[in-house]
């Protein structure tokens, strides 16, 4: 059998990390990426202590060019303080890692460089058209005719996962449709507003009527802002594309500036100075039952957003994907330390048992976080006066019940070890 080849579809966050874990354990991973380059400009993400713990086990945090959050604030659009706290020092003390932010493209480059250093092949522009699975191996076929065969496939290809569609088909199920959550997002990267230069390491959530803004620094001189709101009349039919034409961007910028006219100056400054504005209708997918994370024949499994796409309201999308990589790597046998032949260690029945244990471990937690994230979006973007009162009550509860907030942190950040 030789060293088992593992085909990893997707080179976002989970794909490179699970590849690095598998290389350490004696496998031969190959990463297949549909795009010519990984990552895209105009976006950023935060890594929480649970995700940072996973990266730290691979030595990937020491050279990570990211901004640590020192403080966090929840405020209303008229400047009323709802809650605040210190972040990094407290998180490091309790969980061993900080919360950080960085451009998504920077993280993608960092992970891609780690692949190259580990001599893990990365095949770009590999757009999967077919997966052929049999008793002995699985073959992934690209649209251009290229083929790669291996012992098993790990689908890390995001919310629009081709591997997920194929696994559902193996169960005799039709293709799914994404579900619009009722909330739209506009976001952009901008120079740090002058008024925020003295608070360049602070995470802020700003709340207004049926909307909220997330604001955080991603470098010493730049920031990300994201506006979440209920769509106005006709907005639900806006095209579902993250990249708007320059003309549409400027029209949308004017609309946003009007929507934000009574909001803090630093929010308006960030929106007005963003070179590019990206728009998304936030969608999710149905929650997969455990058996549908794995193909019928047992050689394909899903990780990250391919299995459990999260809305951004919990800030846990990348972090849950990283937790997935950690747990799957723990369940897979270490071929380097095993004296038996790989063919005896990694039989199909044993592979199925590994995938089953992984899914049983991960599905309850990711389902809970998916539901919490969706509920948090509805709470933060109320669609009625009753919802506005509910949101206000939530912050009063958090403000006067520190134990509740700590319990929420423990649940999110206490994993995977």
Tab-separated table of C-alpha atoms in Angstrom:
chain	number	residue	atom	x	y	z
A	1	UNK	CA	0.000	0.000	0.000
A	2	UNK	CA	2.828	2.428	0.804
A	3	UNK	CA	2.147	5.756	2.430
A	4	UNK	CA	-1.596	6.470	2.153
A	5	UNK	CA	-2.384	9.410	-0.094
A	6	UNK	CA	-5.088	11.739	1.214
A	7	UNK	CA	-6.944	14.097	-1.121
A	8	UNK	CA	-7.924	17.351	0.567
A	9	UNK	CA	-10.365	19.468	-1.407
A	10	UNK	CA	-10.048	23.163	-0.534
A	11	UNK	CA	-7.154	25.392	0.505
A	12	UNK	CA	-8.910	27.873	2.787
A	13	UNK	CA	-8.275	27.429	6.507
A	14	UNK	CA	-9.104	23.792	7.301
A	15	UNK	CA	-7.499	22.272	4.196
A	16	UNK	CA	-3.881	23.319	4.766
A	17	UNK	CA	-4.078	22.671	8.507
A	18	UNK	CA	-5.417	19.119	8.248
A	19	UNK	CA	-2.792	18.490	5.548
A	20	UNK	CA	-0.038	19.565	7.952
A	21	UNK	CA	-1.423	17.373	10.732
A	22	UNK	CA	-1.590	14.366	8.406
A	23	UNK	CA	1.939	14.867	7.106
A	24	UNK	CA	3.149	14.719	10.711
A	25	UNK	CA	1.387	11.394	11.189
A	26	UNK	CA	2.901	9.699	8.160
A	27	UNK	CA	0.290	10.336	5.453
A	28	UNK	CA	0.868	11.856	2.008
A	29	UNK	CA	-1.669	14.686	1.698
A	30	UNK	CA	-2.384	16.545	-1.539
A	31	UNK	CA	-4.406	19.775	-1.468
A	32	UNK	CA	-6.721	20.458	-4.411
A	33	UNK	CA	-7.864	24.080	-4.781
A	34	UNK	CA	-10.383	25.298	-7.351
A	35	UNK	CA	-8.965	28.831	-7.543
A	36	UNK	CA	-5.755	30.039	-9.098
A	37	UNK	CA	-4.849	31.793	-5.864
A	38	UNK	CA	-6.142	31.262	-2.347
A	39	UNK	CA	-7.913	33.941	-0.349
A	40	UNK	CA	-9.364	37.202	-1.568
A	41	UNK	CA	-8.815	40.832	-0.790
A	42	UNK	CA	-11.403	42.897	1.036
A	43	UNK	CA	-11.936	40.428	3.833
A	44	UNK	CA	-10.519	39.649	7.243
A	45	UNK	CA	-11.225	37.268	10.058
A	46	UNK	CA	-10.683	36.822	13.759
A	47	UNK	CA	-9.065	33.822	15.383
A	48	UNK	CA	-10.270	33.019	18.885
A	49	UNK	CA	-8.284	31.112	21.535
A	50	UNK	CA	-9.781	27.770	20.476
A	51	UNK	CA	-8.572	28.225	16.902
A	52	UNK	CA	-5.237	29.670	17.993
A	53	UNK	CA	-4.611	26.634	20.197
A	54	UNK	CA	-4.884	24.392	17.148
A	55	UNK	CA	-2.512	26.544	15.094
A	56	UNK	CA	-0.056	26.666	17.992
A	57	UNK	CA	0.363	22.876	17.972
A	58	UNK	CA	1.756	23.214	14.442
A	59	UNK	CA	3.988	26.154	15.327
A	60	UNK	CA	1.890	28.477	13.175
A	61	UNK	CA	1.162	31.229	15.708
A	62	UNK	CA	4.679	32.526	16.379
A	63	UNK	CA	5.094	34.060	12.923
A	64	UNK	CA	1.438	34.982	12.427
A	65	UNK	CA	1.194	38.658	11.470
A	66	UNK	CA	-1.982	39.503	13.369
A	67	UNK	CA	-3.350	42.137	15.753
A	68	UNK	CA	-4.250	41.070	19.278
A	69	UNK	CA	-7.488	42.476	20.662
A	70	UNK	CA	-6.740	44.309	23.889
A	71	UNK	CA	-10.249	45.605	24.591
A	72	UNK	CA	-13.807	45.013	23.485
A	73	UNK	CA	-16.826	47.319	23.597
A	74	UNK	CA	-20.522	47.090	22.840
A	75	UNK	CA	-22.038	50.535	22.212
A	76	UNK	CA	-25.174	51.959	20.670
A	77	UNK	CA	-25.013	54.102	17.563
A	78	UNK	CA	-25.505	57.221	19.719
A	79	UNK	CA	-22.436	56.315	21.800
A	80	UNK	CA	-24.084	54.756	24.858
A	81	UNK	CA	-21.797	52.134	26.404
A	82	UNK	CA	-23.458	48.740	26.826
A	83	UNK	CA	-20.495	46.674	27.970
A	84	UNK	CA	-16.715	46.638	27.823
A	85	UNK	CA	-13.797	44.540	28.925
A	86	UNK	CA	-10.161	43.626	28.506
A	87	UNK	CA	-9.588	40.763	26.130
A	88	UNK	CA	-6.123	39.426	25.353
A	89	UNK	CA	-4.592	39.388	28.829
A	90	UNK	CA	-7.629	37.652	30.314
A	91	UNK	CA	-7.909	35.153	27.462
A	92	UNK	CA	-4.221	34.270	27.531
A	93	UNK	CA	-4.377	33.741	31.286
A	94	UNK	CA	-7.399	31.453	31.094
A	95	UNK	CA	-7.110	29.721	27.705
A	96	UNK	CA	-3.442	30.089	26.840
A	97	UNK	CA	-3.998	32.063	23.631
A	98	UNK	CA	-5.275	35.535	22.654
A	99	UNK	CA	-7.945	36.588	20.201
A	100	UNK	CA	-6.429	38.099	17.062
A	101	UNK	CA	-7.454	39.514	13.689
A	102	UNK	CA	-5.774	39.632	10.304
A	103	UNK	CA	-6.603	39.897	6.599
A	104	UNK	CA	-7.892	36.590	5.267
A	105	UNK	CA	-5.409	36.796	2.413
A	106	UNK	CA	-2.555	37.050	4.945
A	107	UNK	CA	-3.699	33.906	6.742
A	108	UNK	CA	-4.073	32.068	3.435
A	109	UNK	CA	-0.541	33.022	2.416
A	110	UNK	CA	0.776	31.979	5.825
A	111	UNK	CA	-0.837	28.548	5.544
A	112	UNK	CA	0.197	28.110	1.922
A	113	UNK	CA	3.812	28.863	2.864
A	114	UNK	CA	3.564	26.212	5.580
A	115	UNK	CA	2.391	23.699	2.961
A	116	UNK	CA	5.334	24.526	0.736
A	117	UNK	CA	7.774	24.240	3.648
A	118	UNK	CA	6.340	20.808	4.486
A	119	UNK	CA	6.597	19.782	0.800
A	120	UNK	CA	2.866	19.118	0.577
A	121	UNK	CA	1.634	19.373	-3.034
A	122	UNK	CA	-0.941	22.072	-3.798
A	123	UNK	CA	-2.729	21.749	-7.120
A	124	UNK	CA	-4.459	24.992	-8.138
A	125	UNK	CA	-7.357	25.498	-10.562
A	126	UNK	CA	-8.490	21.961	-9.742
A	127	UNK	CA	-12.257	22.308	-10.103
A	128	UNK	CA	-13.816	19.048	-8.980
A	129	UNK	CA	-16.333	17.613	-11.418
A	130	UNK	CA	-16.633	14.030	-10.192
A	131	UNK	CA	-15.701	11.757	-7.312
A	132	UNK	CA	-15.375	8.024	-7.967
A	133	UNK	CA	-15.315	5.866	-4.864
A	134	UNK	CA	-14.735	2.120	-4.637
A	135	UNK	CA	-13.618	-0.434	-2.072
A	136	UNK	CA	-9.897	0.254	-2.462
A	137	UNK	CA	-9.573	3.955	-3.235
A	138	UNK	CA	-11.307	7.167	-4.226
A	139	UNK	CA	-10.571	9.255	-7.315
A	140	UNK	CA	-11.255	12.962	-7.700
A	141	UNK	CA	-11.662	14.201	-11.271
A	142	UNK	CA	-11.218	17.845	-12.297
A	143	UNK	CA	-13.182	19.648	-14.997
A	144	UNK	CA	-10.058	19.746	-17.171
A	145	UNK	CA	-9.644	15.963	-16.964
A	146	UNK	CA	-6.908	15.770	-14.325
A	147	UNK	CA	-7.305	12.956	-11.811
A	148	UNK	CA	-5.967	12.244	-8.344
A	149	UNK	CA	-6.530	8.997	-6.440
A	150	UNK	CA	-6.036	8.302	-2.761
A	151	UNK	CA	-7.145	6.366	0.294
A	152	UNK	CA	-9.731	8.937	1.315
A	153	UNK	CA	-11.034	12.447	0.628
A	154	UNK	CA	-11.501	15.300	3.094
A	155	UNK	CA	-13.906	17.975	1.855
A	156	UNK	CA	-12.831	21.413	3.116
A	157	UNK	CA	-14.399	23.355	0.259
A	158	UNK	CA	-16.729	25.695	2.114
A	159	UNK	CA	-20.423	26.508	2.070
A	160	UNK	CA	-20.689	25.748	-1.659
A	161	UNK	CA	-18.936	22.408	-1.196
A	162	UNK	CA	-18.804	20.104	-4.202
A	163	UNK	CA	-17.782	17.257	-1.896
A	164	UNK	CA	-20.878	17.811	0.258
A	165	UNK	CA	-23.117	17.662	-2.812
A	166	UNK	CA	-21.437	14.429	-3.868
A	167	UNK	CA	-21.793	12.868	-0.402
A	168	UNK	CA	-25.488	13.745	-0.316
A	169	UNK	CA	-25.862	12.212	-3.763
A	170	UNK	CA	-24.207	9.028	-2.466
A	171	UNK	CA	-27.014	8.889	0.110
A	172	UNK	CA	-29.589	9.255	-2.664
A	173	UNK	CA	-30.414	12.825	-1.669
A	174	UNK	CA	-31.032	15.738	-4.065
A	175	UNK	CA	-28.881	18.896	-4.138
A	176	UNK	CA	-29.600	21.407	-1.382
A	177	UNK	CA	-30.412	25.064	-1.709
A	178	UNK	CA	-28.799	27.668	0.506
A	179	UNK	CA	-31.194	29.450	2.849
A	180	UNK	CA	-31.239	33.254	3.056
A	181	UNK	CA	-31.141	34.178	6.744
A	182	UNK	CA	-32.883	37.536	6.295
A	183	UNK	CA	-29.732	39.552	7.004
A	184	UNK	CA	-27.367	41.187	4.510
A	185	UNK	CA	-23.779	42.237	5.049
A	186	UNK	CA	-21.677	45.028	3.578
A	187	UNK	CA	-18.040	45.082	4.553
A	188	UNK	CA	-14.700	46.556	3.612
A	189	UNK	CA	-11.118	47.186	4.606
A	190	UNK	CA	-10.174	50.791	5.323
A	191	UNK	CA	-7.385	52.948	6.723
A	192	UNK	CA	-7.781	53.223	10.480
A	193	UNK	CA	-9.909	56.326	11.166
A	194	UNK	CA	-7.884	59.098	12.796
A	195	UNK	CA	-10.122	59.041	15.863
A	196	UNK	CA	-9.283	55.355	16.406
A	197	UNK	CA	-5.500	55.491	16.116
A	198	UNK	CA	-5.139	55.652	19.904
A	199	UNK	CA	-7.416	52.618	20.244
A	200	UNK	CA	-5.916	50.569	17.442
A	201	UNK	CA	-6.314	47.233	19.223
A	202	UNK	CA	-9.968	47.468	20.193
A	203	UNK	CA	-12.864	45.323	18.971
A	204	UNK	CA	-16.159	47.190	18.768
A	205	UNK	CA	-19.772	46.226	18.153
A	206	UNK	CA	-22.068	49.164	17.425
A	207	UNK	CA	-25.848	48.722	17.486
A	208	UNK	CA	-28.534	50.714	15.719
A	209	UNK	CA	-32.103	50.184	14.503
A	210	UNK	CA	-32.343	46.688	12.958
A	211	UNK	CA	-28.599	46.705	12.342
A	212	UNK	CA	-25.166	46.419	13.872
A	213	UNK	CA	-21.570	47.046	12.855
A	214	UNK	CA	-18.496	45.012	13.708
A	215	UNK	CA	-15.278	47.022	13.698
A	216	UNK	CA	-11.786	45.756	14.382
A	217	UNK	CA	-8.178	46.547	13.467
A	218	UNK	CA	-6.272	44.134	11.233
A	219	UNK	CA	-2.951	46.000	11.299
A	220	UNK	CA	-1.529	49.119	12.916
A	221	UNK	CA	-2.995	51.304	10.167
A	222	UNK	CA	-5.993	49.414	8.759
A	223	UNK	CA	-9.300	48.013	9.928
A	224	UNK	CA	-12.264	45.930	8.892
A	225	UNK	CA	-15.852	47.078	9.218
A	226	UNK	CA	-18.933	44.972	8.544
A	227	UNK	CA	-22.496	46.275	8.585
A	228	UNK	CA	-25.264	43.734	9.192
A	229	UNK	CA	-28.812	44.859	8.558
A	230	UNK	CA	-32.263	43.783	7.543
A	231	UNK	CA	-32.610	44.450	3.806
A	232	UNK	CA	-34.679	47.387	2.711
A	233	UNK	CA	-37.458	46.942	0.178
A	234	UNK	CA	-36.025	45.270	-2.890
A	235	UNK	CA	-32.672	44.508	-1.298
A	236	UNK	CA	-33.431	40.811	-0.911
A	237	UNK	CA	-33.298	40.535	-4.694
A	238	UNK	CA	-29.873	42.190	-4.964
A	239	UNK	CA	-27.454	39.866	-6.739
A	240	UNK	CA	-25.725	37.405	-4.416
A	241	UNK	CA	-22.194	38.405	-5.300
A	242	UNK	CA	-19.434	39.617	-3.017
A	243	UNK	CA	-17.882	41.801	-5.690
A	244	UNK	CA	-19.853	44.823	-6.908
A	245	UNK	CA	-19.026	46.883	-9.991
A	246	UNK	CA	-17.392	50.261	-9.249
A	247	UNK	CA	-20.585	52.076	-10.236
A	248	UNK	CA	-22.782	49.941	-7.976
A	249	UNK	CA	-20.253	50.254	-5.157
A	250	UNK	CA	-20.474	54.034	-5.183
A	251	UNK	CA	-24.274	53.935	-5.281
A	252	UNK	CA	-24.261	51.500	-2.374
A	253	UNK	CA	-21.727	53.610	-0.461
A	254	UNK	CA	-24.081	56.610	-0.689
A	255	UNK	CA	-26.948	54.465	0.599
A	256	UNK	CA	-24.848	53.178	3.479
A	257	UNK	CA	-23.669	56.658	4.434
A	258	UNK	CA	-27.305	57.751	4.572
A	259	UNK	CA	-28.195	54.702	6.695
A	260	UNK	CA	-25.288	55.514	9.028
A	261	UNK	CA	-25.717	59.291	9.226
A	262	UNK	CA	-26.440	59.191	12.970
A	263	UNK	CA	-23.728	56.635	13.779
A	264	UNK	CA	-20.245	57.353	15.237
A	265	UNK	CA	-17.818	59.228	13.025
A	266	UNK	CA	-15.262	56.413	12.967
A	267	UNK	CA	-17.836	54.074	11.406
A	268	UNK	CA	-18.691	56.596	8.697
A	269	UNK	CA	-15.001	57.324	8.111
A	270	UNK	CA	-14.270	53.627	7.595
A	271	UNK	CA	-17.139	53.174	5.140
A	272	UNK	CA	-16.303	56.328	3.206
A	273	UNK	CA	-12.605	55.462	2.799
A	274	UNK	CA	-12.890	51.769	1.880
A	275	UNK	CA	-11.435	51.174	-1.539
A	276	UNK	CA	-13.823	48.274	-2.099
A	277	UNK	CA	-17.199	47.410	-0.599
A	278	UNK	CA	-18.226	43.762	-0.586
A	279	UNK	CA	-21.842	42.688	-0.303
A	280	UNK	CA	-23.324	39.355	0.774
A	281	UNK	CA	-26.760	37.994	1.424
A	282	UNK	CA	-25.973	35.848	4.462
A	283	UNK	CA	-27.028	32.273	3.869
A	284	UNK	CA	-26.754	28.951	5.606
A	285	UNK	CA	-27.590	25.346	4.847
A	286	UNK	CA	-29.664	22.696	6.600
A	287	UNK	CA	-27.974	20.999	9.541
A	288	UNK	CA	-26.540	17.684	8.391
A	289	UNK	CA	-27.388	14.606	10.442
A	290	UNK	CA	-24.211	12.786	11.516
A	291	UNK	CA	-24.423	10.019	8.919
A	292	UNK	CA	-24.416	12.569	6.083
A	293	UNK	CA	-20.986	13.967	6.977
A	294	UNK	CA	-19.549	10.783	5.447
A	295	UNK	CA	-20.173	9.118	2.080
A	296	UNK	CA	-22.046	5.819	1.942
A	297	UNK	CA	-18.928	3.829	1.018
A	298	UNK	CA	-16.985	5.569	3.762
A	299	UNK	CA	-14.007	7.168	2.026
A	300	UNK	CA	-15.147	10.817	2.009
A	301	UNK	CA	-15.706	13.094	5.005
A	302	UNK	CA	-16.518	16.797	5.473
A	303	UNK	CA	-14.780	19.450	7.575
A	304	UNK	CA	-15.464	23.100	8.355
A	305	UNK	CA	-18.090	25.085	6.473
A	306	UNK	CA	-18.556	22.167	4.082
A	307	UNK	CA	-20.103	20.278	7.013
A	308	UNK	CA	-21.461	23.084	9.194
A	309	UNK	CA	-21.511	26.528	7.515
A	310	UNK	CA	-21.697	29.202	10.190
A	311	UNK	CA	-23.125	32.669	9.874
A	312	UNK	CA	-20.503	35.242	10.953
A	313	UNK	CA	-22.324	36.512	14.042
A	314	UNK	CA	-20.467	34.212	16.460
A	315	UNK	CA	-17.032	34.786	14.924
A	316	UNK	CA	-16.452	31.031	15.005
A	317	UNK	CA	-16.385	29.902	11.367
A	318	UNK	CA	-12.623	29.501	10.980
A	319	UNK	CA	-12.230	28.457	14.601
A	320	UNK	CA	-14.691	25.580	14.339
A	321	UNK	CA	-12.988	24.457	11.135
A	322	UNK	CA	-9.694	24.406	13.041
A	323	UNK	CA	-11.272	22.398	15.849
A	324	UNK	CA	-12.407	19.897	13.203
A	325	UNK	CA	-8.856	19.458	11.950
A	326	UNK	CA	-7.541	18.832	15.448
A	327	UNK	CA	-10.110	16.160	16.283
A	328	UNK	CA	-9.914	14.343	12.960
A	329	UNK	CA	-6.128	14.249	13.261
A	330	UNK	CA	-6.446	12.787	16.767
A	331	UNK	CA	-8.755	10.014	15.608
A	332	UNK	CA	-6.663	8.997	12.587
A	333	UNK	CA	-3.904	6.482	13.422
A	334	UNK	CA	-0.307	7.674	13.597
A	335	UNK	CA	1.426	5.727	10.836
A	336	UNK	CA	4.887	6.911	11.849
A	337	UNK	CA	4.701	5.308	15.281
A	338	UNK	CA	2.954	2.133	14.098
A	339	UNK	CA	5.091	-0.849	13.097
A	340	UNK	CA	2.283	-2.522	11.129
A	341	UNK	CA	1.778	-2.041	7.416
A	342	UNK	CA	-0.436	0.982	6.577
A	343	UNK	CA	-2.810	-1.374	4.750
A	344	UNK	CA	-3.449	-3.184	8.039
A	345	UNK	CA	-3.704	-0.010	10.109
A	346	UNK	CA	-6.030	1.850	7.735
A	347	UNK	CA	-8.534	-0.711	6.498
A	348	UNK	CA	-11.859	0.586	5.198
A	349	UNK	CA	-13.659	-0.635	8.311
A	350	UNK	CA	-11.157	1.192	10.533
A	351	UNK	CA	-11.457	4.327	8.408
A	352	UNK	CA	-15.232	4.223	8.779
A	353	UNK	CA	-14.815	3.853	12.547
A	354	UNK	CA	-12.487	6.879	12.618
A	355	UNK	CA	-14.919	9.026	10.656
A	356	UNK	CA	-17.833	7.889	12.800
A	357	UNK	CA	-15.978	8.767	16.015
A	358	UNK	CA	-14.991	12.144	14.574
A	359	UNK	CA	-18.539	13.009	13.523
A	360	UNK	CA	-20.044	11.873	16.822
A	361	UNK	CA	-17.563	14.121	18.589
A	362	UNK	CA	-18.083	17.186	16.408
A	363	UNK	CA	-21.696	17.211	15.247
A	364	UNK	CA	-23.354	18.089	18.596
A	365	UNK	CA	-21.009	21.021	19.246
A	366	UNK	CA	-21.087	22.446	15.737
A	367	UNK	CA	-24.874	22.129	15.577
A	368	UNK	CA	-25.186	24.053	18.844
A	369	UNK	CA	-22.871	26.796	17.582
A	370	UNK	CA	-24.661	26.994	14.213
A	371	UNK	CA	-27.959	27.558	16.004
A	372	UNK	CA	-26.439	30.034	18.469
A	373	UNK	CA	-24.839	32.023	15.669
A	374	UNK	CA	-28.090	32.262	13.733
A	375	UNK	CA	-29.997	33.248	16.875
A	376	UNK	CA	-27.335	35.827	17.725
A	377	UNK	CA	-27.765	37.381	14.280
A	378	UNK	CA	-31.504	37.656	14.818
A	379	UNK	CA	-30.902	39.146	18.267
A	380	UNK	CA	-28.388	41.719	17.026
A	381	UNK	CA	-30.454	42.627	13.936
A	382	UNK	CA	-33.987	42.829	15.348
A	383	UNK	CA	-36.848	43.115	12.893
A	384	UNK	CA	-39.439	44.628	15.250
A	385	UNK	CA	-39.794	46.912	18.291
A	386	UNK	CA	-40.173	43.769	20.397
A	387	UNK	CA	-36.850	42.555	19.037
A	388	UNK	CA	-35.216	45.886	19.892
A	389	UNK	CA	-36.386	45.498	23.498
A	390	UNK	CA	-35.117	41.929	23.572
A	391	UNK	CA	-31.690	43.066	22.390
A	392	UNK	CA	-31.565	45.771	25.065
A	393	UNK	CA	-32.521	43.213	27.696
A	394	UNK	CA	-29.767	40.891	26.536
A	395	UNK	CA	-27.099	43.521	27.131
A	396	UNK	CA	-28.526	44.386	30.531
A	397	UNK	CA	-28.279	40.712	31.458
A	398	UNK	CA	-24.688	40.430	30.243
A	399	UNK	CA	-23.714	43.682	31.968
A	400	UNK	CA	-24.948	42.593	35.378
A	401	UNK	CA	-24.242	38.865	35.084
A	402	UNK	CA	-20.537	38.368	34.562
A	403	UNK	CA	-20.891	34.643	35.216
A	404	UNK	CA	-23.149	34.312	32.179
A	405	UNK	CA	-20.595	35.947	29.903
A	406	UNK	CA	-17.819	33.789	31.374
A	407	UNK	CA	-19.864	30.655	30.786
A	408	UNK	CA	-20.325	31.630	27.141
A	409	UNK	CA	-16.564	32.187	26.780
A	410	UNK	CA	-15.768	28.853	28.395
A	411	UNK	CA	-18.053	27.065	25.968
A	412	UNK	CA	-16.550	28.748	22.913
A	413	UNK	CA	-12.886	28.997	23.858
A	414	UNK	CA	-12.381	26.012	26.168
A	415	UNK	CA	-12.053	23.541	23.297
A	416	UNK	CA	-10.483	21.543	21.741
A	417	UNK	CA	-8.065	20.943	24.624
